[in-house]
Amino acid sequence: MEHIPILKMGNLLLVTIQVDMHDRLAMTLQDDLTTRIVKDHASGVLIDISALDIVDSFIGRMISNTAAMARILDARTVLVGMQPAVAITLVELGLTLHGVQTALNVEKGISLLQRNAT
Amino acid sequence: MEHIPILKMGNLLLVTIQVDMHDRLAMTLQDDLTTRIVKDHASGVLIDISALDIVDSFIGRMISNTAAMARILDARTVLVGMQPAVAITLVELGLTLHGVQTALNVEKGISLLQRNAT
């Protein structure tokens, strides 16, 4: 079964999305991520989408839902690495990433999470 | 064209391999990574293979070559997240990851690179 790797860095978890998400993979990721937030006592989640050329409503909703799940488990989610074309498309399509903060790259995402933690 | 994302964290670069490597993708990764080592003044490279169930001789050689390229550019490479079954297969097939250090996970890999840097 396919899994997207979740990397632990201190009290943060890092997920890099590189492959096309489909229903089952998205559910597996949400299962894995929520399990790891609890197991690793994570306070933040970084989702890197720099490999994605397209973010459609399915992926957008998946990211929003994942962030909502993380928030209930007391972890904050930051979306990093969004390509300019994706930002343009999101606005043009009227898609909002509800409840998700964004940062330019992983480094800025980490500092955002650490700044707000203190 | 498909790219594997390279994430910058301080003076380290992190690559998570999630998809099947083929010739062109491996060459693209090596191009991208060497470019980024120079551009970001990276002193170390972490390659995460926790998503790989199989490491065959092609991937093994690709990782060794990438590490050799990084070393010439004065960056050290640590391979992290190897699954137990992969370690078993590598030994059984007699494959050696020449010139590549390994660590259990990203955190241990980062501390390995930072310890040796000082």
PDB file of C-alpha atoms in Angstrom:
ATOM      1  CA  MET A   1       0.000   0.000   0.000  1.00  0.00           C
ATOM      2  CA  GLU A   2       1.246   3.435  -0.962  1.00  0.00           C
ATOM      3  CA  HIS A   3       2.208   5.830   1.787  1.00  0.00           C
ATOM      4  CA  ILE A   4       3.442   9.411   1.664  1.00  0.00           C
ATOM      5  CA  PRO A   5       6.397   9.629   4.043  1.00  0.00           C
ATOM      6  CA  ILE A   6       6.043  11.816   7.130  1.00  0.00           C
ATOM      7  CA  LEU A   7       9.359  13.134   8.415  1.00  0.00           C
ATOM      8  CA  LYS A   8       9.852  14.202  12.013  1.00  0.00           C
ATOM      9  CA  MET A   9      11.986  17.242  12.709  1.00  0.00           C
ATOM     10  CA  GLY A  10      12.000  18.227  16.345  1.00  0.00           C
ATOM     11  CA  ASN A  11       8.358  18.711  17.282  1.00  0.00           C
ATOM     12  CA  LEU A  12       7.299  19.309  13.686  1.00  0.00           C
ATOM     13  CA  LEU A  13       6.214  16.878  10.995  1.00  0.00           C
ATOM     14  CA  LEU A  14       7.047  17.414   7.332  1.00  0.00           C
ATOM     15  CA  VAL A  15       5.043  15.980   4.466  1.00  0.00           C
ATOM     16  CA  THR A  16       6.162  16.461   0.870  1.00  0.00           C
ATOM     17  CA  ILE A  17       3.425  15.826  -1.654  1.00  0.00           C
ATOM     18  CA  GLN A  18       4.940  14.702  -4.951  1.00  0.00           C
ATOM     19  CA  VAL A  19       2.411  12.368  -6.458  1.00  0.00           C
ATOM     20  CA  ASP A  20      -1.113  12.795  -7.691  1.00  0.00           C
ATOM     21  CA  MET A  21      -3.475  12.479  -4.776  1.00  0.00           C
ATOM     22  CA  HIS A  22      -6.390  10.130  -5.132  1.00  0.00           C
ATOM     23  CA  ASP A  23      -9.081   9.332  -2.588  1.00  0.00           C
ATOM     24  CA  ARG A  24      -7.393   6.406  -0.918  1.00  0.00           C
ATOM     25  CA  LEU A  25      -3.967   8.031  -0.786  1.00  0.00           C
ATOM     26  CA  ALA A  26      -5.489  11.159   0.758  1.00  0.00           C
ATOM     27  CA  MET A  27      -7.263   9.063   3.393  1.00  0.00           C
ATOM     28  CA  THR A  28      -4.080   7.103   4.101  1.00  0.00           C
ATOM     29  CA  LEU A  29      -2.174  10.363   4.528  1.00  0.00           C
ATOM     30  CA  GLN A  30      -4.776  11.742   6.924  1.00  0.00           C
ATOM     31  CA  ASP A  31      -4.713   8.474   8.913  1.00  0.00           C
ATOM     32  CA  ASP A  32      -0.919   8.404   9.022  1.00  0.00           C
ATOM     33  CA  LEU A  33      -0.576  12.073   9.852  1.00  0.00           C
ATOM     34  CA  THR A  34      -3.082  12.127  12.705  1.00  0.00           C
ATOM     35  CA  THR A  35      -1.500   8.977  14.148  1.00  0.00           C
ATOM     36  CA  ARG A  36       1.949  10.545  13.957  1.00  0.00           C
ATOM     37  CA  ILE A  37       0.828  13.854  15.491  1.00  0.00           C
ATOM     38  CA  VAL A  38      -0.339  11.945  18.559  1.00  0.00           C
ATOM     39  CA  LYS A  39       2.580   9.496  18.651  1.00  0.00           C
ATOM     40  CA  ASP A  40       5.307  12.107  18.149  1.00  0.00           C
ATOM     41  CA  HIS A  41       3.587  14.854  20.207  1.00  0.00           C
ATOM     42  CA  ALA A  42       3.921  17.138  17.182  1.00  0.00           C
ATOM     43  CA  SER A  43       2.974  20.785  17.579  1.00  0.00           C
ATOM     44  CA  GLY A  44       3.087  21.627  13.889  1.00  0.00           C
ATOM     45  CA  VAL A  45       2.740  20.149  10.433  1.00  0.00           C
ATOM     46  CA  LEU A  46       4.466  21.406   7.283  1.00  0.00           C
ATOM     47  CA  ILE A  47       2.932  20.347   3.983  1.00  0.00           C
ATOM     48  CA  ASP A  48       5.237  21.018   1.030  1.00  0.00           C
ATOM     49  CA  ILE A  49       3.512  21.277  -2.339  1.00  0.00           C
ATOM     50  CA  SER A  50       6.430  22.633  -4.384  1.00  0.00           C
ATOM     51  CA  ALA A  51       6.177  19.614  -6.679  1.00  0.00           C
ATOM     52  CA  LEU A  52       2.540  20.286  -7.535  1.00  0.00           C
ATOM     53  CA  ASP A  53       1.800  22.213 -10.729  1.00  0.00           C
ATOM     54  CA  ILE A  54      -1.923  22.045 -10.107  1.00  0.00           C
ATOM     55  CA  VAL A  55      -3.999  22.263  -6.951  1.00  0.00           C
ATOM     56  CA  ASP A  56      -7.604  21.461  -7.731  1.00  0.00           C
ATOM     57  CA  SER A  57     -10.603  21.558  -5.438  1.00  0.00           C
ATOM     58  CA  PHE A  58     -10.013  17.951  -4.343  1.00  0.00           C
ATOM     59  CA  ILE A  59      -6.460  18.609  -3.161  1.00  0.00           C
ATOM     60  CA  GLY A  60      -7.496  21.965  -1.695  1.00  0.00           C
ATOM     61  CA  ARG A  61     -10.246  20.314   0.352  1.00  0.00           C
ATOM     62  CA  MET A  62      -7.905  17.494   1.363  1.00  0.00           C
ATOM     63  CA  ILE A  63      -5.370  20.015   2.678  1.00  0.00           C
ATOM     64  CA  SER A  64      -8.058  22.009   4.519  1.00  0.00           C
ATOM     65  CA  ASN A  65      -9.469  18.859   6.088  1.00  0.00           C
ATOM     66  CA  THR A  66      -6.031  17.621   7.104  1.00  0.00           C
ATOM     67  CA  ALA A  67      -5.313  20.989   8.728  1.00  0.00           C
ATOM     68  CA  ALA A  68      -8.650  20.844  10.571  1.00  0.00           C
ATOM     69  CA  MET A  69      -7.826  17.356  11.892  1.00  0.00           C
ATOM     70  CA  ALA A  70      -4.370  18.506  12.979  1.00  0.00           C
ATOM     71  CA  ARG A  71      -5.857  21.541  14.726  1.00  0.00           C
ATOM     72  CA  ILE A  72      -8.188  19.377  16.805  1.00  0.00           C
ATOM     73  CA  LEU A  73      -5.088  17.446  17.856  1.00  0.00           C
ATOM     74  CA  ASP A  74      -3.470  20.777  18.839  1.00  0.00           C
ATOM     75  CA  ALA A  75      -1.047  20.949  15.909  1.00  0.00           C
ATOM     76  CA  ARG A  76      -0.893  23.850  13.480  1.00  0.00           C
ATOM     77  CA  THR A  77      -0.509  23.355   9.740  1.00  0.00           C
ATOM     78  CA  VAL A  78       1.518  25.495   7.355  1.00  0.00           C
ATOM     79  CA  LEU A  79       1.452  24.954   3.628  1.00  0.00           C
ATOM     80  CA  VAL A  80       4.805  25.720   2.017  1.00  0.00           C
ATOM     81  CA  GLY A  81       6.402  25.863  -1.410  1.00  0.00           C
ATOM     82  CA  MET A  82       3.354  26.872  -3.408  1.00  0.00           C
ATOM     83  CA  GLN A  83       4.226  27.652  -7.010  1.00  0.00           C
ATOM     84  CA  PRO A  84       3.160  31.042  -8.389  1.00  0.00           C
ATOM     85  CA  ALA A  85       0.893  29.392 -10.972  1.00  0.00           C
ATOM     86  CA  VAL A  86      -0.911  27.499  -8.214  1.00  0.00           C
ATOM     87  CA  ALA A  87      -1.598  30.721  -6.290  1.00  0.00           C
ATOM     88  CA  ILE A  88      -2.984  32.276  -9.472  1.00  0.00           C
ATOM     89  CA  THR A  89      -5.212  29.287 -10.169  1.00  0.00           C
ATOM     90  CA  LEU A  90      -6.505  29.125  -6.597  1.00  0.00           C
ATOM     91  CA  VAL A  91      -7.638  32.728  -6.721  1.00  0.00           C
ATOM     92  CA  GLU A  92      -9.036  32.497 -10.250  1.00  0.00           C
ATOM     93  CA  LEU A  93     -11.042  29.401  -9.343  1.00  0.00           C
ATOM     94  CA  GLY A  94     -12.182  31.012  -6.103  1.00  0.00           C
ATOM     95  CA  LEU A  95     -10.738  28.184  -4.025  1.00  0.00           C
ATOM     96  CA  THR A  96      -9.830  29.064  -0.455  1.00  0.00           C
ATOM     97  CA  LEU A  97      -7.574  26.955   1.697  1.00  0.00           C
ATOM     98  CA  HIS A  98      -9.714  27.387   4.762  1.00  0.00           C
ATOM     99  CA  GLY A  99      -7.810  27.384   8.056  1.00  0.00           C
ATOM    100  CA  VAL A 100      -4.428  26.834   6.464  1.00  0.00           C
ATOM    101  CA  GLN A 101      -1.513  29.242   6.826  1.00  0.00           C
ATOM    102  CA  THR A 102       1.029  29.483   4.049  1.00  0.00           C
ATOM    103  CA  ALA A 103       4.745  30.253   3.917  1.00  0.00           C
ATOM    104  CA  LEU A 104       7.130  30.657   1.023  1.00  0.00           C
ATOM    105  CA  ASN A 105       9.348  27.686   1.845  1.00  0.00           C
ATOM    106  CA  VAL A 106      10.109  25.117   4.518  1.00  0.00           C
ATOM    107  CA  GLU A 107      12.500  27.396   6.401  1.00  0.00           C
ATOM    108  CA  LYS A 108       9.955  30.212   6.635  1.00  0.00           C
ATOM    109  CA  GLY A 109       7.274  27.681   7.567  1.00  0.00           C
ATOM    110  CA  ILE A 110       9.403  26.331  10.416  1.00  0.00           C
ATOM    111  CA  SER A 111      10.089  29.814  11.751  1.00  0.00           C
ATOM    112  CA  LEU A 112       6.392  30.693  11.475  1.00  0.00           C
ATOM    113  CA  LEU A 113       5.435  27.623  13.516  1.00  0.00           C
ATOM    114  CA  GLN A 114       8.160  28.203  16.088  1.00  0.00           C
ATOM    115  CA  ARG A 115       7.393  31.912  16.428  1.00  0.00           C
ATOM    116  CA  ASN A 116       3.730  31.271  17.116  1.00  0.00           C
ATOM    117  CA  ALA A 117       4.530  28.450  19.538  1.00  0.00           C
ATOM    118  CA  THR A 118       6.267  30.783  21.962  1.00  0.00           C
TER     119      THR A 118
ATOM    120  CA  MET B   1       8.825  17.832 -16.691  1.00  0.00           C
ATOM    121  CA  GLU B   2       8.868  15.902 -13.449  1.00  0.00           C
ATOM    122  CA  HIS B   3      11.049  17.160 -10.618  1.00  0.00           C
ATOM    123  CA  ILE B   4      11.696  15.756  -7.161  1.00  0.00           C
ATOM    124  CA  PRO B   5      11.454  18.683  -4.745  1.00  0.00           C
ATOM    125  CA  ILE B   6      14.595  19.731  -2.886  1.00  0.00           C
ATOM    126  CA  LEU B   7      13.888  21.423   0.426  1.00  0.00           C
ATOM    127  CA  LYS B   8      16.357  23.783   2.050  1.00  0.00           C
ATOM    128  CA  MET B   9      16.732  23.653   5.821  1.00  0.00           C
ATOM    129  CA  GLY B  10      19.512  25.877   7.089  1.00  0.00           C
ATOM    130  CA  ASN B  11      22.619  24.796   5.221  1.00  0.00           C
ATOM    131  CA  LEU B  12      21.214  21.349   4.482  1.00  0.00           C
ATOM    132  CA  LEU B  13      19.123  20.118   1.561  1.00  0.00           C
ATOM    133  CA  LEU B  14      16.465  17.447   1.977  1.00  0.00           C
ATOM    134  CA  VAL B  15      15.260  15.185  -0.804  1.00  0.00           C
ATOM    135  CA  THR B  16      12.430  12.721  -0.220  1.00  0.00           C
ATOM    136  CA  ILE B  17      12.272  10.003  -2.834  1.00  0.00           C
ATOM    137  CA  GLN B  18       8.709   8.745  -3.169  1.00  0.00           C
ATOM    138  CA  VAL B  19       8.350   7.721  -6.765  1.00  0.00           C
ATOM    139  CA  ASP B  20       9.971   5.094  -8.914  1.00  0.00           C
ATOM    140  CA  MET B  21      13.210   6.437 -10.255  1.00  0.00           C
ATOM    141  CA  HIS B  22      13.837   6.138 -13.948  1.00  0.00           C
ATOM    142  CA  ASP B  23      16.863   7.292 -15.919  1.00  0.00           C
ATOM    143  CA  ARG B  24      15.627  10.741 -16.783  1.00  0.00           C
ATOM    144  CA  LEU B  25      14.210  11.493 -13.347  1.00  0.00           C
ATOM    145  CA  ALA B  26      17.509  10.412 -11.749  1.00  0.00           C
ATOM    146  CA  MET B  27      19.464  12.685 -14.077  1.00  0.00           C
ATOM    147  CA  THR B  28      17.064  15.566 -13.414  1.00  0.00           C
ATOM    148  CA  LEU B  29      17.495  15.039  -9.669  1.00  0.00           C
ATOM    149  CA  GLN B  30      21.285  15.044  -9.975  1.00  0.00           C
ATOM    150  CA  ASP B  31      21.161  18.208 -12.095  1.00  0.00           C
ATOM    151  CA  ASP B  32      18.793  19.952  -9.696  1.00  0.00           C
ATOM    152  CA  LEU B  33      20.666  18.851  -6.591  1.00  0.00           C
ATOM    153  CA  THR B  34      24.119  19.878  -7.765  1.00  0.00           C
ATOM    154  CA  THR B  35      22.724  23.237  -8.896  1.00  0.00           C
ATOM    155  CA  ARG B  36      21.069  23.764  -5.520  1.00  0.00           C
ATOM    156  CA  ILE B  37      24.184  22.745  -3.539  1.00  0.00           C
ATOM    157  CA  VAL B  38      26.097  25.510  -5.291  1.00  0.00           C
ATOM    158  CA  LYS B  39      23.276  28.063  -5.225  1.00  0.00           C
ATOM    159  CA  ASP B  40      22.317  27.515  -1.570  1.00  0.00           C
ATOM    160  CA  HIS B  41      25.891  26.925  -0.327  1.00  0.00           C
ATOM    161  CA  ALA B  42      24.695  23.657   1.166  1.00  0.00           C
ATOM    162  CA  SER B  43      27.092  21.681   3.339  1.00  0.00           C
ATOM    163  CA  GLY B  44      25.007  18.539   3.528  1.00  0.00           C
ATOM    164  CA  VAL B  45      22.346  16.559   1.687  1.00  0.00           C
ATOM    165  CA  LEU B  46      19.755  14.291   3.293  1.00  0.00           C
ATOM    166  CA  ILE B  47      18.137  11.705   1.033  1.00  0.00           C
ATOM    167  CA  ASP B  48      15.065  10.133   2.598  1.00  0.00           C
ATOM    168  CA  ILE B  49      14.089   6.747   1.199  1.00  0.00           C
ATOM    169  CA  SER B  50      11.501   5.763   3.813  1.00  0.00           C
ATOM    170  CA  ALA B  51       8.885   5.468   1.063  1.00  0.00           C
ATOM    171  CA  LEU B  52      10.910   2.936  -0.914  1.00  0.00           C
ATOM    172  CA  ASP B  53      10.157  -0.746  -0.412  1.00  0.00           C
ATOM    173  CA  ILE B  54      12.833  -1.780  -2.859  1.00  0.00           C
ATOM    174  CA  VAL B  55      16.286  -0.402  -3.600  1.00  0.00           C
ATOM    175  CA  ASP B  56      17.723  -2.114  -6.636  1.00  0.00           C
ATOM    176  CA  SER B  57      21.158  -1.730  -8.187  1.00  0.00           C
ATOM    177  CA  PHE B  58      19.962   1.185 -10.338  1.00  0.00           C
ATOM    178  CA  ILE B  59      18.760   3.242  -7.377  1.00  0.00           C
ATOM    179  CA  GLY B  60      21.783   2.184  -5.331  1.00  0.00           C
ATOM    180  CA  ARG B  61      24.144   3.402  -8.033  1.00  0.00           C
ATOM    181  CA  MET B  62      22.136   6.590  -8.515  1.00  0.00           C
ATOM    182  CA  ILE B  63      22.430   7.377  -4.788  1.00  0.00           C
ATOM    183  CA  SER B  64      26.173   6.607  -4.772  1.00  0.00           C
ATOM    184  CA  ASN B  65      26.751   8.799  -7.814  1.00  0.00           C
ATOM    185  CA  THR B  66      24.699  11.640  -6.359  1.00  0.00           C
ATOM    186  CA  ALA B  67      26.718  11.436  -3.136  1.00  0.00           C
ATOM    187  CA  ALA B  68      29.960  11.492  -5.140  1.00  0.00           C
ATOM    188  CA  MET B  69      28.819  14.600  -7.025  1.00  0.00           C
ATOM    189  CA  ALA B  70      27.826  16.285  -3.769  1.00  0.00           C
ATOM    190  CA  ARG B  71      31.173  15.403  -2.202  1.00  0.00           C
ATOM    191  CA  ILE B  72      33.074  17.079  -5.025  1.00  0.00           C
ATOM    192  CA  LEU B  73      30.971  20.172  -4.315  1.00  0.00           C
ATOM    193  CA  ASP B  74      31.990  19.902  -0.639  1.00  0.00           C
ATOM    194  CA  ALA B  75      28.631  18.643   0.626  1.00  0.00           C
ATOM    195  CA  ARG B  76      28.191  15.403   2.543  1.00  0.00           C
ATOM    196  CA  THR B  77      25.315  13.023   1.879  1.00  0.00           C
ATOM    197  CA  VAL B  78      23.410  11.022   4.453  1.00  0.00           C
ATOM    198  CA  LEU B  79      20.816   8.461   3.458  1.00  0.00           C
ATOM    199  CA  VAL B  80      17.968   8.294   5.965  1.00  0.00           C
ATOM    200  CA  GLY B  81      14.818   6.306   6.643  1.00  0.00           C
ATOM    201  CA  MET B  82      15.883   3.009   5.122  1.00  0.00           C
ATOM    202  CA  GLN B  83      13.323   0.302   5.745  1.00  0.00           C
ATOM    203  CA  PRO B  84      14.556  -2.922   7.405  1.00  0.00           C
ATOM    204  CA  ALA B  85      13.627  -4.981   4.328  1.00  0.00           C
ATOM    205  CA  VAL B  86      15.749  -2.696   2.141  1.00  0.00           C
ATOM    206  CA  ALA B  87      18.793  -3.201   4.389  1.00  0.00           C
ATOM    207  CA  ILE B  88      18.271  -6.965   4.201  1.00  0.00           C
ATOM    208  CA  THR B  89      17.971  -6.906   0.412  1.00  0.00           C
ATOM    209  CA  LEU B  90      21.032  -4.681  -0.045  1.00  0.00           C
ATOM    210  CA  VAL B  91      23.205  -7.104   1.924  1.00  0.00           C
ATOM    211  CA  GLU B  92      21.714 -10.198   0.310  1.00  0.00           C
ATOM    212  CA  LEU B  93      22.265  -8.786  -3.179  1.00  0.00           C
ATOM    213  CA  GLY B  94      25.763  -7.683  -2.222  1.00  0.00           C
ATOM    214  CA  LEU B  95      24.974  -4.051  -3.103  1.00  0.00           C
ATOM    215  CA  THR B  96      27.068  -1.452  -1.344  1.00  0.00           C
ATOM    216  CA  LEU B  97      26.148   2.203  -1.154  1.00  0.00           C
ATOM    217  CA  HIS B  98      29.676   3.359  -1.752  1.00  0.00           C
ATOM    218  CA  GLY B  99      30.595   6.633  -0.076  1.00  0.00           C
ATOM    219  CA  VAL B 100      27.167   7.135   1.489  1.00  0.00           C
ATOM    220  CA  GLN B 101      26.588   7.428   5.224  1.00  0.00           C
ATOM    221  CA  THR B 102      23.271   6.295   6.651  1.00  0.00           C
ATOM    222  CA  ALA B 103      21.174   7.381   9.607  1.00  0.00           C
ATOM    223  CA  LEU B 104      17.946   6.001  11.029  1.00  0.00           C
ATOM    224  CA  ASN B 105      15.822   9.067  10.366  1.00  0.00           C
ATOM    225  CA  VAL B 106      15.984  12.712   9.310  1.00  0.00           C
ATOM    226  CA  GLU B 107      16.650  13.967  12.842  1.00  0.00           C
ATOM    227  CA  LYS B 108      19.600  11.631  13.335  1.00  0.00           C
ATOM    228  CA  GLY B 109      20.835  12.483   9.849  1.00  0.00           C
ATOM    229  CA  ILE B 110      20.756  16.203  10.607  1.00  0.00           C
ATOM    230  CA  SER B 111      22.662  15.729  13.863  1.00  0.00           C
ATOM    231  CA  LEU B 112      25.192  13.491  12.074  1.00  0.00           C
ATOM    232  CA  LEU B 113      25.829  16.188   9.471  1.00  0.00           C
ATOM    233  CA  GLN B 114      25.993  18.975  12.035  1.00  0.00           C
ATOM    234  CA  ARG B 115      28.297  17.013  14.372  1.00  0.00           C
ATOM    235  CA  ASN B 116      30.786  16.317  11.602  1.00  0.00           C
ATOM    236  CA  ALA B 117      30.625  19.896  10.340  1.00  0.00           C
ATOM    237  CA  THR B 118      32.102  21.247  13.548  1.00  0.00           C
TER     238      THR B 118
END
